[in-house]
CSV table of C-alpha atoms and ligand atoms in Angstrom, one decimal:
chain,number,residue,atom,x,y,z
C,1,MET,CA,38.5,82.2,-16.6
C,2,SER,CA,36.4,83.4,-13.7
C,3,GLU,CA,35.0,86.8,-13.8
C,4,ARG,CA,36.8,87.6,-10.6
C,5,PHE,CA,40.2,86.7,-12.0
C,6,GLU,CA,39.6,88.8,-15.2
C,7,GLN,CA,38.8,91.7,-12.7
C,8,GLY,CA,42.2,90.8,-10.9
C,9,LEU,CA,44.3,90.7,-14.2
C,10,SER,CA,42.7,93.9,-15.4
C,11,THR,CA,43.5,95.8,-12.3
C,12,LEU,CA,47.1,94.4,-12.2
C,13,ARG,CA,47.4,95.6,-15.8
C,14,LYS,CA,46.5,99.1,-14.7
C,15,GLN,CA,49.2,99.0,-12.2
C,16,MET,CA,51.9,98.5,-15.0
C,17,ASP,CA,53.3,102.1,-14.8
C,18,ALA,CA,56.7,103.2,-15.9
C,19,ARG,CA,58.2,102.6,-12.6
C,20,VAL,CA,57.0,99.0,-12.4
C,21,VAL,CA,58.1,98.2,-16.1
C,22,SER,CA,61.5,99.6,-15.7
C,23,TYR,CA,61.8,97.8,-12.3
C,24,LEU,CA,60.7,94.4,-13.9
C,25,SER,CA,63.0,95.0,-16.7
C,26,SER,CA,66.1,95.9,-14.5
C,27,CYS,CA,66.2,93.0,-12.1
C,28,VAL,CA,69.3,91.1,-12.5
C,29,HIS,CA,68.1,88.2,-10.3
C,30,CYS,CA,71.3,88.7,-7.8
C,31,GLY,CA,69.0,87.7,-4.6
C,32,ILE,CA,70.6,90.3,-2.5
C,33,CYS,CA,67.2,91.6,-1.4
C,34,ALA,CA,66.6,88.2,0.4
C,35,GLU,CA,68.9,88.9,3.2
C,36,ALA,CA,67.4,92.3,3.9
C,37,CYS,CA,64.0,90.7,4.5
C,38,LEU,CA,63.2,89.7,8.0
C,39,PHE,CA,60.6,87.0,6.6
C,40,TYR,CA,63.4,85.3,4.6
C,41,THR,CA,66.2,85.6,7.2
C,42,GLU,CA,64.0,84.2,10.3
C,43,THR,CA,62.6,81.5,8.2
C,44,ARG,CA,65.0,80.7,5.5
C,45,ASP,CA,62.1,79.9,3.3
C,46,PRO,CA,62.9,81.1,-0.4
C,47,ARG,CA,59.5,81.9,-1.2
C,48,TYR,CA,59.8,84.9,1.0
C,49,THR,CA,62.6,86.4,-1.1
C,50,PRO,CA,61.3,89.8,-1.8
C,51,ILE,CA,61.4,89.8,-5.5
C,52,TYR,CA,59.6,86.6,-5.5
C,53,LYS,CA,56.7,88.1,-3.9
C,54,VAL,CA,56.0,90.3,-6.9
C,55,GLU,CA,56.1,87.2,-9.2
C,56,PRO,CA,52.2,87.6,-10.3
C,57,LEU,CA,53.2,91.1,-11.6
C,58,ARG,CA,56.3,89.8,-13.2
C,59,ARG,CA,54.7,87.0,-15.1
C,60,LEU,CA,52.0,89.6,-16.5
C,61,TRP,CA,54.9,91.8,-17.5
C,62,SER,CA,56.9,89.0,-19.2
C,63,ARG,CA,53.7,87.9,-21.1
C,64,GLU,CA,52.2,91.1,-22.2
C,65,TYR,CA,55.0,93.8,-22.0
C,66,SER,CA,58.3,92.3,-22.6
C,67,PHE,CA,59.4,91.4,-26.4
C,68,TRP,CA,60.6,88.0,-25.8
C,69,GLY,CA,57.6,87.3,-23.5
C,70,LYS,CA,55.1,88.6,-26.3
C,71,LEU,CA,56.9,86.7,-29.1
C,72,ALA,CA,56.6,83.4,-26.8
C,73,SER,CA,53.1,84.0,-25.9
C,74,SER,CA,52.1,84.4,-29.6
C,75,VAL,CA,53.4,80.8,-30.1
C,76,GLY,CA,51.8,79.7,-27.0
C,77,LEU,CA,55.0,79.4,-24.9
C,78,GLY,CA,54.8,82.3,-22.7
C,79,GLU,CA,54.7,82.2,-19.0
C,80,SER,CA,51.3,81.7,-17.5
C,81,LEU,CA,49.5,83.5,-14.7
C,82,THR,CA,46.5,81.6,-13.4
C,83,GLU,CA,43.9,81.9,-10.6
C,84,GLN,CA,45.7,79.3,-8.7
C,85,ASP,CA,48.7,81.9,-8.7
C,86,PHE,CA,46.6,84.4,-7.1
C,87,ALA,CA,45.5,82.1,-4.4
C,88,ASP,CA,49.1,80.9,-3.7
C,89,TRP,CA,50.6,84.5,-3.5
C,90,GLU,CA,47.8,85.9,-1.1
C,91,GLU,CA,49.7,84.6,1.8
C,92,LEU,CA,53.0,85.6,0.5
C,93,VAL,CA,52.1,89.2,-0.1
C,94,TYR,CA,49.7,90.0,2.9
C,95,ASP,CA,51.2,87.8,5.7
C,96,GLY,CA,54.7,87.7,4.6
C,97,CYS,CA,55.4,91.2,3.8
C,98,THR,CA,55.1,94.6,5.9
C,99,MET,CA,56.1,96.8,2.9
C,100,CYS,CA,58.9,97.9,5.2
C,101,SER,CA,61.1,98.7,2.1
C,102,ARG,CA,64.3,97.3,3.7
C,103,CYS,CA,64.7,95.3,0.3
C,104,SER,CA,64.6,98.4,-1.6
C,105,MET,CA,67.5,99.9,0.4
C,106,VAL,CA,70.0,97.2,-0.8
C,107,CYS,CA,68.8,96.4,-4.4
C,108,PRO,CA,71.8,97.3,-6.5
C,109,VAL,CA,69.8,98.6,-9.3
C,110,GLY,CA,67.4,100.7,-7.1
C,111,ILE,CA,64.3,98.7,-7.4
C,112,ASP,CA,61.6,99.7,-5.0
C,113,ILE,CA,60.2,96.1,-4.2
C,114,ALA,CA,57.6,97.3,-1.6
C,115,TYR,CA,56.3,99.7,-4.2
C,116,MET,CA,55.5,96.7,-6.6
C,117,ILE,CA,54.1,94.6,-3.6
C,118,ARG,CA,51.6,97.5,-3.0
C,119,LYS,CA,50.8,97.1,-6.8
C,120,VAL,CA,50.3,93.3,-6.5
C,121,LYS,CA,48.0,93.9,-3.5
C,122,GLU,CA,45.8,95.8,-5.7
C,123,GLY,CA,45.5,93.2,-8.4
C,124,LEU,CA,44.8,90.3,-5.6
C,125,ALA,CA,42.2,92.4,-3.7
C,126,ALA,CA,40.4,93.2,-7.0
C,127,ALA,CA,40.2,89.6,-7.5
C,128,GLY,CA,39.0,88.8,-4.0
C,129,TYR,CA,42.2,87.2,-2.9
C,130,SER,CA,42.9,89.3,0.3
C,131,PRO,CA,42.5,88.3,4.0
C,132,ASP,CA,39.0,88.6,5.6
C,133,ASP,CA,40.6,90.2,8.7
C,134,LEU,CA,41.8,93.3,6.4
C,135,LYS,CA,38.7,93.3,4.4
C,136,GLY,CA,36.8,93.7,7.7
C,137,ALA,CA,39.0,96.4,8.9
C,138,ALA,CA,38.5,98.3,5.5
C,139,LYS,CA,34.7,97.8,5.9
C,140,ARG,CA,34.6,99.2,9.4
C,141,ALA,CA,37.1,102.1,8.2
C,142,VAL,CA,34.6,103.2,5.7
C,143,GLU,CA,31.5,102.5,7.5
C,144,ILE,CA,32.5,103.5,11.1
C,145,GLY,CA,35.5,105.7,10.2
C,146,SER,CA,37.7,103.5,12.1
C,147,PRO,CA,39.4,100.1,11.2
C,148,MET,CA,38.9,99.0,14.9
C,149,GLY,CA,35.4,100.3,15.1
C,150,VAL,CA,36.1,103.3,17.4
C,151,THR,CA,33.3,105.5,17.3
C,152,LEU,CA,33.0,109.2,18.1
C,153,ALA,CA,31.6,108.3,21.5
C,154,THR,CA,34.5,106.2,22.5
C,155,LEU,CA,36.8,108.9,21.5
C,156,GLN,CA,35.0,111.5,23.7
C,157,ALA,CA,35.0,109.2,26.5
C,158,THR,CA,38.8,108.8,26.0
C,159,ILE,CA,39.2,112.4,25.9
C,160,LYS,CA,37.2,113.1,29.1
C,161,VAL,CA,39.7,110.6,30.9
C,162,GLN,CA,42.7,112.3,29.5
C,163,GLU,CA,41.4,115.7,30.4
C,164,LYS,CA,40.9,114.6,34.0
C,165,GLU,CA,44.2,113.1,34.3
C,166,CYS,CA,46.3,116.0,32.8
C,167,GLY,CA,43.9,118.9,33.9
C,168,ILE,CA,43.7,120.5,30.5
C,169,PRO,CA,40.7,120.9,28.1
C,170,ILE,CA,41.1,118.9,24.9
C,171,PRO,CA,39.9,121.0,22.1
C,172,LEU,CA,37.3,119.2,19.5
C,173,ASP,CA,36.3,121.0,16.6
C,174,ARG,CA,38.0,124.2,17.2
C,175,GLU,CA,37.6,126.1,14.1
C,176,GLY,CA,40.7,128.1,12.9
C,177,ALA,CA,43.3,126.3,15.0
C,178,ASP,CA,46.7,126.0,13.4
C,179,TYR,CA,47.1,122.1,13.8
C,180,LEU,CA,44.6,119.3,13.3
C,181,CYS,CA,45.9,116.2,15.0
C,182,LEU,CA,44.8,112.9,13.8
C,183,LEU,CA,45.0,109.8,16.0
C,184,SER,CA,45.0,106.2,15.1
C,185,SER,CA,42.5,103.9,16.6
C,186,GLY,CA,45.5,101.8,18.0
C,187,GLU,CA,46.3,105.0,20.1
C,188,ILE,CA,42.9,105.7,21.3
C,189,THR,CA,42.2,102.1,22.6
C,190,GLY,CA,45.7,101.0,23.6
C,191,PHE,CA,47.7,104.2,24.3
C,192,PRO,CA,45.3,107.0,25.1
C,193,GLU,CA,48.1,108.8,27.2
C,194,PHE,CA,49.2,109.9,24.0
C,195,ILE,CA,46.4,112.3,23.7
C,196,GLY,CA,47.0,113.6,27.4
C,197,SER,CA,50.9,114.1,26.6
C,198,ILE,CA,50.2,116.2,23.4
C,199,ALA,CA,47.6,118.3,25.2
C,200,ARG,CA,50.1,119.0,27.9
C,201,ILE,CA,53.1,119.5,25.4
C,202,PHE,CA,50.8,121.8,23.3
C,203,LYS,CA,49.8,123.9,26.0
C,204,ALA,CA,53.3,124.4,27.2
C,205,ALA,CA,54.5,125.3,23.7
C,206,GLY,CA,51.4,127.6,22.9
C,207,ILE,CA,50.4,125.5,20.1
C,208,SER,CA,46.8,126.1,18.6
C,209,TRP,CA,45.5,122.7,17.9
C,210,THR,CA,42.2,120.6,17.7
C,211,ILE,CA,40.9,117.1,16.9
C,212,SER,CA,37.9,116.8,14.3
C,213,SER,CA,35.0,115.0,15.6
C,214,GLU,CA,33.8,114.3,11.9
C,215,TYR,CA,37.0,112.3,11.0
C,216,PHE,CA,40.0,111.6,13.5
C,217,GLU,CA,41.4,108.5,12.1
C,218,ALA,CA,45.0,108.6,10.8
C,219,THR,CA,45.3,105.0,9.7
C,220,ASN,CA,44.4,104.1,6.1
C,221,THR,CA,43.5,100.4,5.6
C,222,GLY,CA,42.8,101.0,2.0
C,223,VAL,CA,46.7,101.2,1.6
C,224,GLN,CA,47.3,98.2,3.5
C,225,LEU,CA,44.5,96.2,1.8
C,226,GLY,CA,45.6,97.5,-1.6
C,227,ASN,CA,42.5,99.2,-2.5
C,228,SER,CA,43.1,102.8,-4.0
C,229,ALA,CA,39.3,103.6,-3.9
C,230,ILE,CA,39.1,103.1,-0.2
C,231,ALA,CA,42.5,104.8,0.2
C,232,ALA,CA,41.2,107.7,-1.7
C,233,GLU,CA,37.8,107.9,0.2
C,234,LEU,CA,39.8,107.7,3.7
C,235,ILE,CA,42.2,110.5,2.5
C,236,GLY,CA,39.3,112.8,1.2
C,237,ARG,CA,37.8,112.5,4.9
C,238,VAL,CA,41.0,114.0,6.3
C,239,VAL,CA,41.0,116.6,3.7
C,240,ASN,CA,37.4,117.6,4.3
C,241,ALA,CA,37.9,117.5,8.2
C,242,ALA,CA,41.0,119.9,7.7
C,243,GLU,CA,39.1,122.3,5.3
C,244,LYS,CA,36.2,122.5,7.5
C,245,LEU,CA,38.2,123.6,10.7
C,246,LYS,CA,40.4,125.8,8.3
C,247,VAL,CA,43.7,124.3,9.8
C,248,LYS,CA,47.1,124.9,8.2
C,249,TYR,CA,48.8,121.9,9.4
C,250,VAL,CA,47.7,118.4,9.6
C,251,ILE,CA,49.7,116.3,12.4
C,252,SER,CA,50.4,112.7,11.8
C,253,PRO,CA,50.4,110.8,15.2
C,254,GLU,CA,52.5,107.7,16.4
C,255,CYS,CA,51.6,105.5,13.6
C,256,GLY,CA,54.0,104.5,10.8
C,257,HIS,CA,51.9,103.8,7.6
C,258,ALA,CA,49.6,106.7,8.5
C,259,TYR,CA,52.5,109.0,8.1
C,260,THR,CA,53.8,107.7,4.7
C,261,THR,CA,50.2,107.7,3.5
C,262,ILE,CA,49.2,111.2,4.3
C,263,ARG,CA,52.5,112.7,3.7
C,264,TRP,CA,53.9,111.3,0.9
C,265,ASP,CA,51.3,109.2,-1.1
C,266,ALA,CA,48.0,110.9,-0.5
C,267,PRO,CA,48.4,113.7,-3.5
C,268,ASN,CA,49.1,110.9,-5.8
C,269,ILE,CA,46.2,108.7,-4.5
C,270,ILE,CA,43.7,111.4,-4.8
C,271,GLY,CA,45.2,113.2,-7.8
C,272,ARG,CA,45.6,116.6,-6.4
C,273,PRO,CA,47.7,118.5,-3.7
C,274,LEU,CA,46.7,118.5,-0.2
C,275,PRO,CA,45.5,121.9,1.0
C,276,PHE,CA,47.5,121.6,4.3
C,277,LYS,CA,51.2,120.8,5.3
C,278,VAL,CA,51.7,117.4,6.7
C,279,VAL,CA,53.9,117.0,9.9
C,280,HIS,CA,54.8,114.1,11.9
C,281,ILE,CA,54.3,114.6,15.6
C,282,LEU,CA,58.1,114.0,16.1
C,283,GLU,CA,59.2,116.6,13.6
C,284,LEU,CA,56.7,119.0,15.3
C,285,LEU,CA,58.1,118.2,18.7
C,286,ASP,CA,61.8,118.5,17.6
C,287,GLN,CA,60.8,121.9,15.8
C,288,LEU,CA,59.3,123.1,19.2
C,289,ARG,CA,62.7,122.0,21.1
C,290,ARG,CA,64.9,123.8,18.6
C,291,ASP,CA,62.9,126.9,19.0
C,292,GLY,CA,63.0,126.8,22.8
C,293,ARG,CA,59.2,126.2,23.3
C,294,LEU,CA,59.4,122.6,24.4
C,295,LYS,CA,61.4,122.6,27.5
C,296,THR,CA,62.2,119.4,29.6
C,297,SER,CA,63.8,119.0,33.1
C,298,GLY,CA,65.8,116.0,34.0
C,299,THR,CA,66.5,112.7,32.3
C,300,THR,CA,65.8,108.9,32.8
C,301,GLY,CA,68.8,107.1,33.5
C,302,GLU,CA,67.4,103.9,32.4
C,303,ARG,CA,69.2,102.1,29.6
C,304,LEU,CA,67.0,102.3,26.5
C,305,THR,CA,67.0,102.0,22.9
C,306,TYR,CA,64.8,103.3,20.0
C,307,HIS,CA,62.7,101.1,17.6
C,308,ASP,CA,62.3,103.0,14.3
C,309,PRO,CA,59.0,102.5,12.8
C,310,CYS,CA,59.9,101.6,9.2
C,311,ASN,CA,57.3,104.0,7.7
C,312,ILE,CA,58.5,106.9,9.9
C,313,SER,CA,62.3,106.4,9.5
C,314,ARG,CA,63.0,104.7,6.3
C,315,ARG,CA,60.2,105.5,4.2
C,316,GLY,CA,59.4,108.9,6.0
C,317,GLY,CA,62.8,110.3,6.6
C,318,VAL,CA,62.1,111.2,10.2
C,319,VAL,CA,65.3,109.6,11.8
C,320,ARG,CA,67.2,112.7,13.2
C,321,GLU,CA,64.3,114.2,15.1
C,322,PRO,CA,63.5,111.3,17.4
C,323,ARG,CA,67.3,111.0,18.3
C,324,ASN,CA,67.3,114.7,19.3
C,325,LEU,CA,64.4,114.3,21.4
C,326,LEU,CA,65.7,111.0,23.2
C,327,ASN,CA,69.1,112.8,23.7
C,328,GLN,CA,67.1,115.4,25.8
C,329,VAL,CA,65.3,113.2,28.0
C,330,ALA,CA,67.6,110.0,28.3
C,331,SER,CA,71.3,109.7,29.6
C,332,ASP,CA,71.9,106.1,28.4
C,333,PHE,CA,70.2,105.9,25.1
C,334,VAL,CA,71.9,103.0,22.8
C,335,GLU,CA,71.2,102.4,19.2
C,336,MET,CA,70.2,98.8,17.9
C,337,SER,CA,73.0,97.2,15.5
C,338,ASP,CA,70.8,98.4,12.6
C,339,HIS,CA,68.9,101.4,13.0
C,340,GLY,CA,67.7,104.4,11.3
C,341,ALA,CA,67.0,104.0,7.7
C,342,MET,CA,68.2,100.4,7.9
C,343,ASN,CA,66.2,99.4,10.9
C,344,TRP,CA,64.7,95.9,11.1
C,345,CYS,CA,60.9,95.8,11.0
C,346,CYS,CA,59.0,94.6,14.0
C,347,GLY,CA,56.8,92.3,11.8
C,348,GLY,CA,53.5,93.9,12.2
C,349,GLY,CA,53.4,96.6,9.4
C,350,GLY,CA,51.5,96.8,6.3
C,351,GLY,CA,48.4,95.3,7.8
C,352,VAL,CA,50.2,92.2,8.9
C,353,SER,CA,49.4,93.0,12.7
C,354,THR,CA,45.6,92.7,11.8
C,355,LEU,CA,45.9,89.1,10.7
C,356,GLU,CA,45.1,86.4,13.1
C,357,ARG,CA,46.4,83.7,10.9
C,358,ALA,CA,49.8,85.4,10.6
C,359,ARG,CA,50.4,85.1,14.4
C,360,ASP,CA,53.0,82.3,14.2
C,361,LEU,CA,55.0,83.9,11.5
C,362,ARG,CA,55.0,87.2,13.1
C,363,THR,CA,56.2,85.6,16.3
C,364,LYS,CA,59.1,83.9,14.0
C,365,VAL,CA,60.1,86.9,12.3
C,366,PHE,CA,60.1,89.2,15.7
C,367,ASN,CA,63.1,87.1,16.7
C,368,VAL,CA,65.2,89.6,14.6
C,369,LYS,CA,64.1,92.4,17.2
C,370,LYS,CA,64.8,89.9,20.1
C,371,ARG,CA,68.3,89.5,19.0
C,372,GLN,CA,68.9,93.1,18.6
C,373,ILE,CA,67.7,93.9,22.2
C,374,ASP,CA,69.4,90.9,23.7
C,375,GLU,CA,72.9,92.4,22.4
C,376,LEU,CA,72.0,95.8,24.2
C,377,ASN,CA,70.6,94.6,27.5
C,378,VAL,CA,68.1,97.3,27.7
C,379,GLU,CA,65.2,98.0,30.2
C,380,THR,CA,63.0,100.1,28.0
C,381,VAL,CA,62.3,100.0,24.0
C,382,VAL,CA,61.0,103.4,22.9
C,383,THR,CA,59.0,103.9,19.7
C,384,ALA,CA,56.8,106.1,17.8
C,385,CYS,CA,53.9,103.8,16.2
C,386,SER,CA,51.2,102.2,18.2
C,387,ASN,CA,51.0,99.3,15.6
C,388,CYS,CA,54.9,98.8,16.4
C,389,ARG,CA,54.1,99.1,20.1
C,390,HIS,CA,51.3,96.4,19.9
C,391,THR,CA,53.6,94.0,17.8
C,392,TRP,CA,56.3,94.6,20.2
C,393,GLU,CA,54.1,93.7,23.1
C,394,ASP,CA,52.9,90.4,21.4
C,395,GLY,CA,56.5,89.6,20.4
C,396,LEU,CA,58.0,90.1,23.9
C,397,GLU,CA,55.1,88.3,25.6
C,398,ALA,CA,55.8,85.1,23.1
C,399,TYR,CA,59.6,85.1,24.0
C,400,GLY,CA,58.8,85.5,27.7
C,401,MET,CA,60.5,88.9,27.9
C,402,GLU,CA,57.5,91.2,28.9
C,403,GLU,CA,58.7,91.5,32.5
C,404,GLY,CA,62.1,92.7,31.5
C,405,VAL,CA,61.5,95.2,29.0
C,406,GLU,CA,59.2,98.4,29.2
C,407,LEU,CA,57.7,99.8,25.9
C,408,VAL,CA,57.0,103.4,25.9
C,409,GLY,CA,55.9,106.0,23.1
C,410,LEU,CA,58.4,108.9,22.5
C,411,THR,CA,55.8,111.5,22.9
C,412,GLU,CA,54.8,110.1,26.1
C,413,LEU,CA,58.5,109.8,27.4
C,414,VAL,CA,59.1,113.5,26.5
C,415,ALA,CA,55.9,114.6,28.2
C,416,ARG,CA,57.2,112.9,31.4
C,417,TYR,CA,60.0,115.4,31.6
C,418,LEU,CA,58.1,118.5,30.3
C,419,VAL,CA,58.4,121.7,32.1
C,420,GLU,CA,54.8,123.0,32.1
C,421,ASN,CA,54.0,126.8,32.3
C,422,GLU,CA,52.1,128.3,35.3
C,423,THR,CA,49.9,130.4,33.0
C,424,PRO,CA,47.9,129.5,30.0
C,425,THR,CA,49.6,130.5,26.9
C,426,ALA,CA,48.6,131.6,23.4
C,427,GLY,CA,46.2,129.4,21.5
C,428,GLN,CA,44.9,127.5,24.6
V,501,LIG,S1,59.1,95.3,2.1
V,501,LIG,FE1,60.2,94.3,3.8
V,501,LIG,S2,58.8,92.7,4.5
V,501,LIG,FE2,58.3,93.3,2.4
V,501,LIG,S3,59.7,92.1,1.2
V,501,LIG,FE3,60.9,93.9,1.4
V,501,LIG,S4,62.0,93.6,3.1
V,501,LIG,FE4,60.5,91.9,3.2
V,502,LIG,S1,68.5,92.7,-5.2
V,502,LIG,FE1,67.2,93.9,-6.8
V,502,LIG,S2,68.3,93.2,-8.6
V,502,LIG,FE2,68.8,91.9,-7.0
V,502,LIG,S3,67.2,90.2,-7.0
V,502,LIG,FE3,66.5,91.8,-5.6
V,502,LIG,S4,65.2,93.1,-6.8
V,502,LIG,FE4,66.3,91.9,-8.4
């Protein structure tokens, strides 16, 4: 047995918590989860059945934790788990699962399969069976502070451009601000108008906010890779930045897994409560709308739909807020056939969009989104995750649809119809 396989096995054993053990002993092998997974529905390859993706964990459980498995193992008949299995499951787990949790919604016995896939990743990553693209992203996140290698100088240059475009100073390192806004590298490099949009909205609403120059990254590659130590390190940097600037709230921006990580998983990953409240940008915007502090004028008459980012809607619970905002600025908003908590993933979550080798598979599974928008005949798709937006761009291009469908971030859309104040308001 190689040293790295031993290391992977030992890490996998540590993942065997009460939830995992109860899930594995409850599965009735009905196969219902298969039809909920875009990797199965779009390929019809049985290897992409959700519960099959956690097979390494199940085999370990069967051998070492179940009564009959232990008995069988004691006479040399138990199920085996080999290093080759780790090698075989790497592609299934990293390329063939976005950890979108749609399968978890349909399981009749309530098994959270995505939770277990995250555990399998821990074991595979510890044994070295994780994709180089993700390892590289995690290395850049730790060493540079951004999985895409975005430096402070790049952020500052982006802020300067946005300040010029919106005519509003964008606060960096403002101690004592109420809100610290995180940004994803995908936003900074691909959709920097998000920064100008929040600057305009926050000025109009009188929100006191800032960005930290010490740590501004929202994404957490440790979670995508399945490396809790890296995940904890990156969360710790957010905590340090927030404590240093003495903020009360941290805003999670338009990035799916960033929200689930900092809002729901962070205390468990770092082993203590967060010293601030976390709010998603859409929750904050909708709150401002309800309070009468976010005023808009006019609506777009374009026929548009909303793509729910899985981690914001299904795992995050932010379903009503985007619809409240959309109904304020769009007169022809139509829903996809499956939406909200039962949306279909775009195919790029969980780190899959990082993997060059998964490009063909991503395109194949994007067919589910193509079908959904073909049914609606929309001109615009709105979303609230820069990673989804990049995946949509690639998917539309692959299917030759990029000319007919515009993609836009919801914050940016709201900002287009913003009623701006004439005079500066408190906190600016
Ligand atoms: S979490 Fe999503 S992508 Fe992964 S197995 Fe379940 S349905 Fe498929
Ligand atoms: S739906 Fe649930 S019980 Fe059925 S096979 Fe999938 S994980 Fe097992």
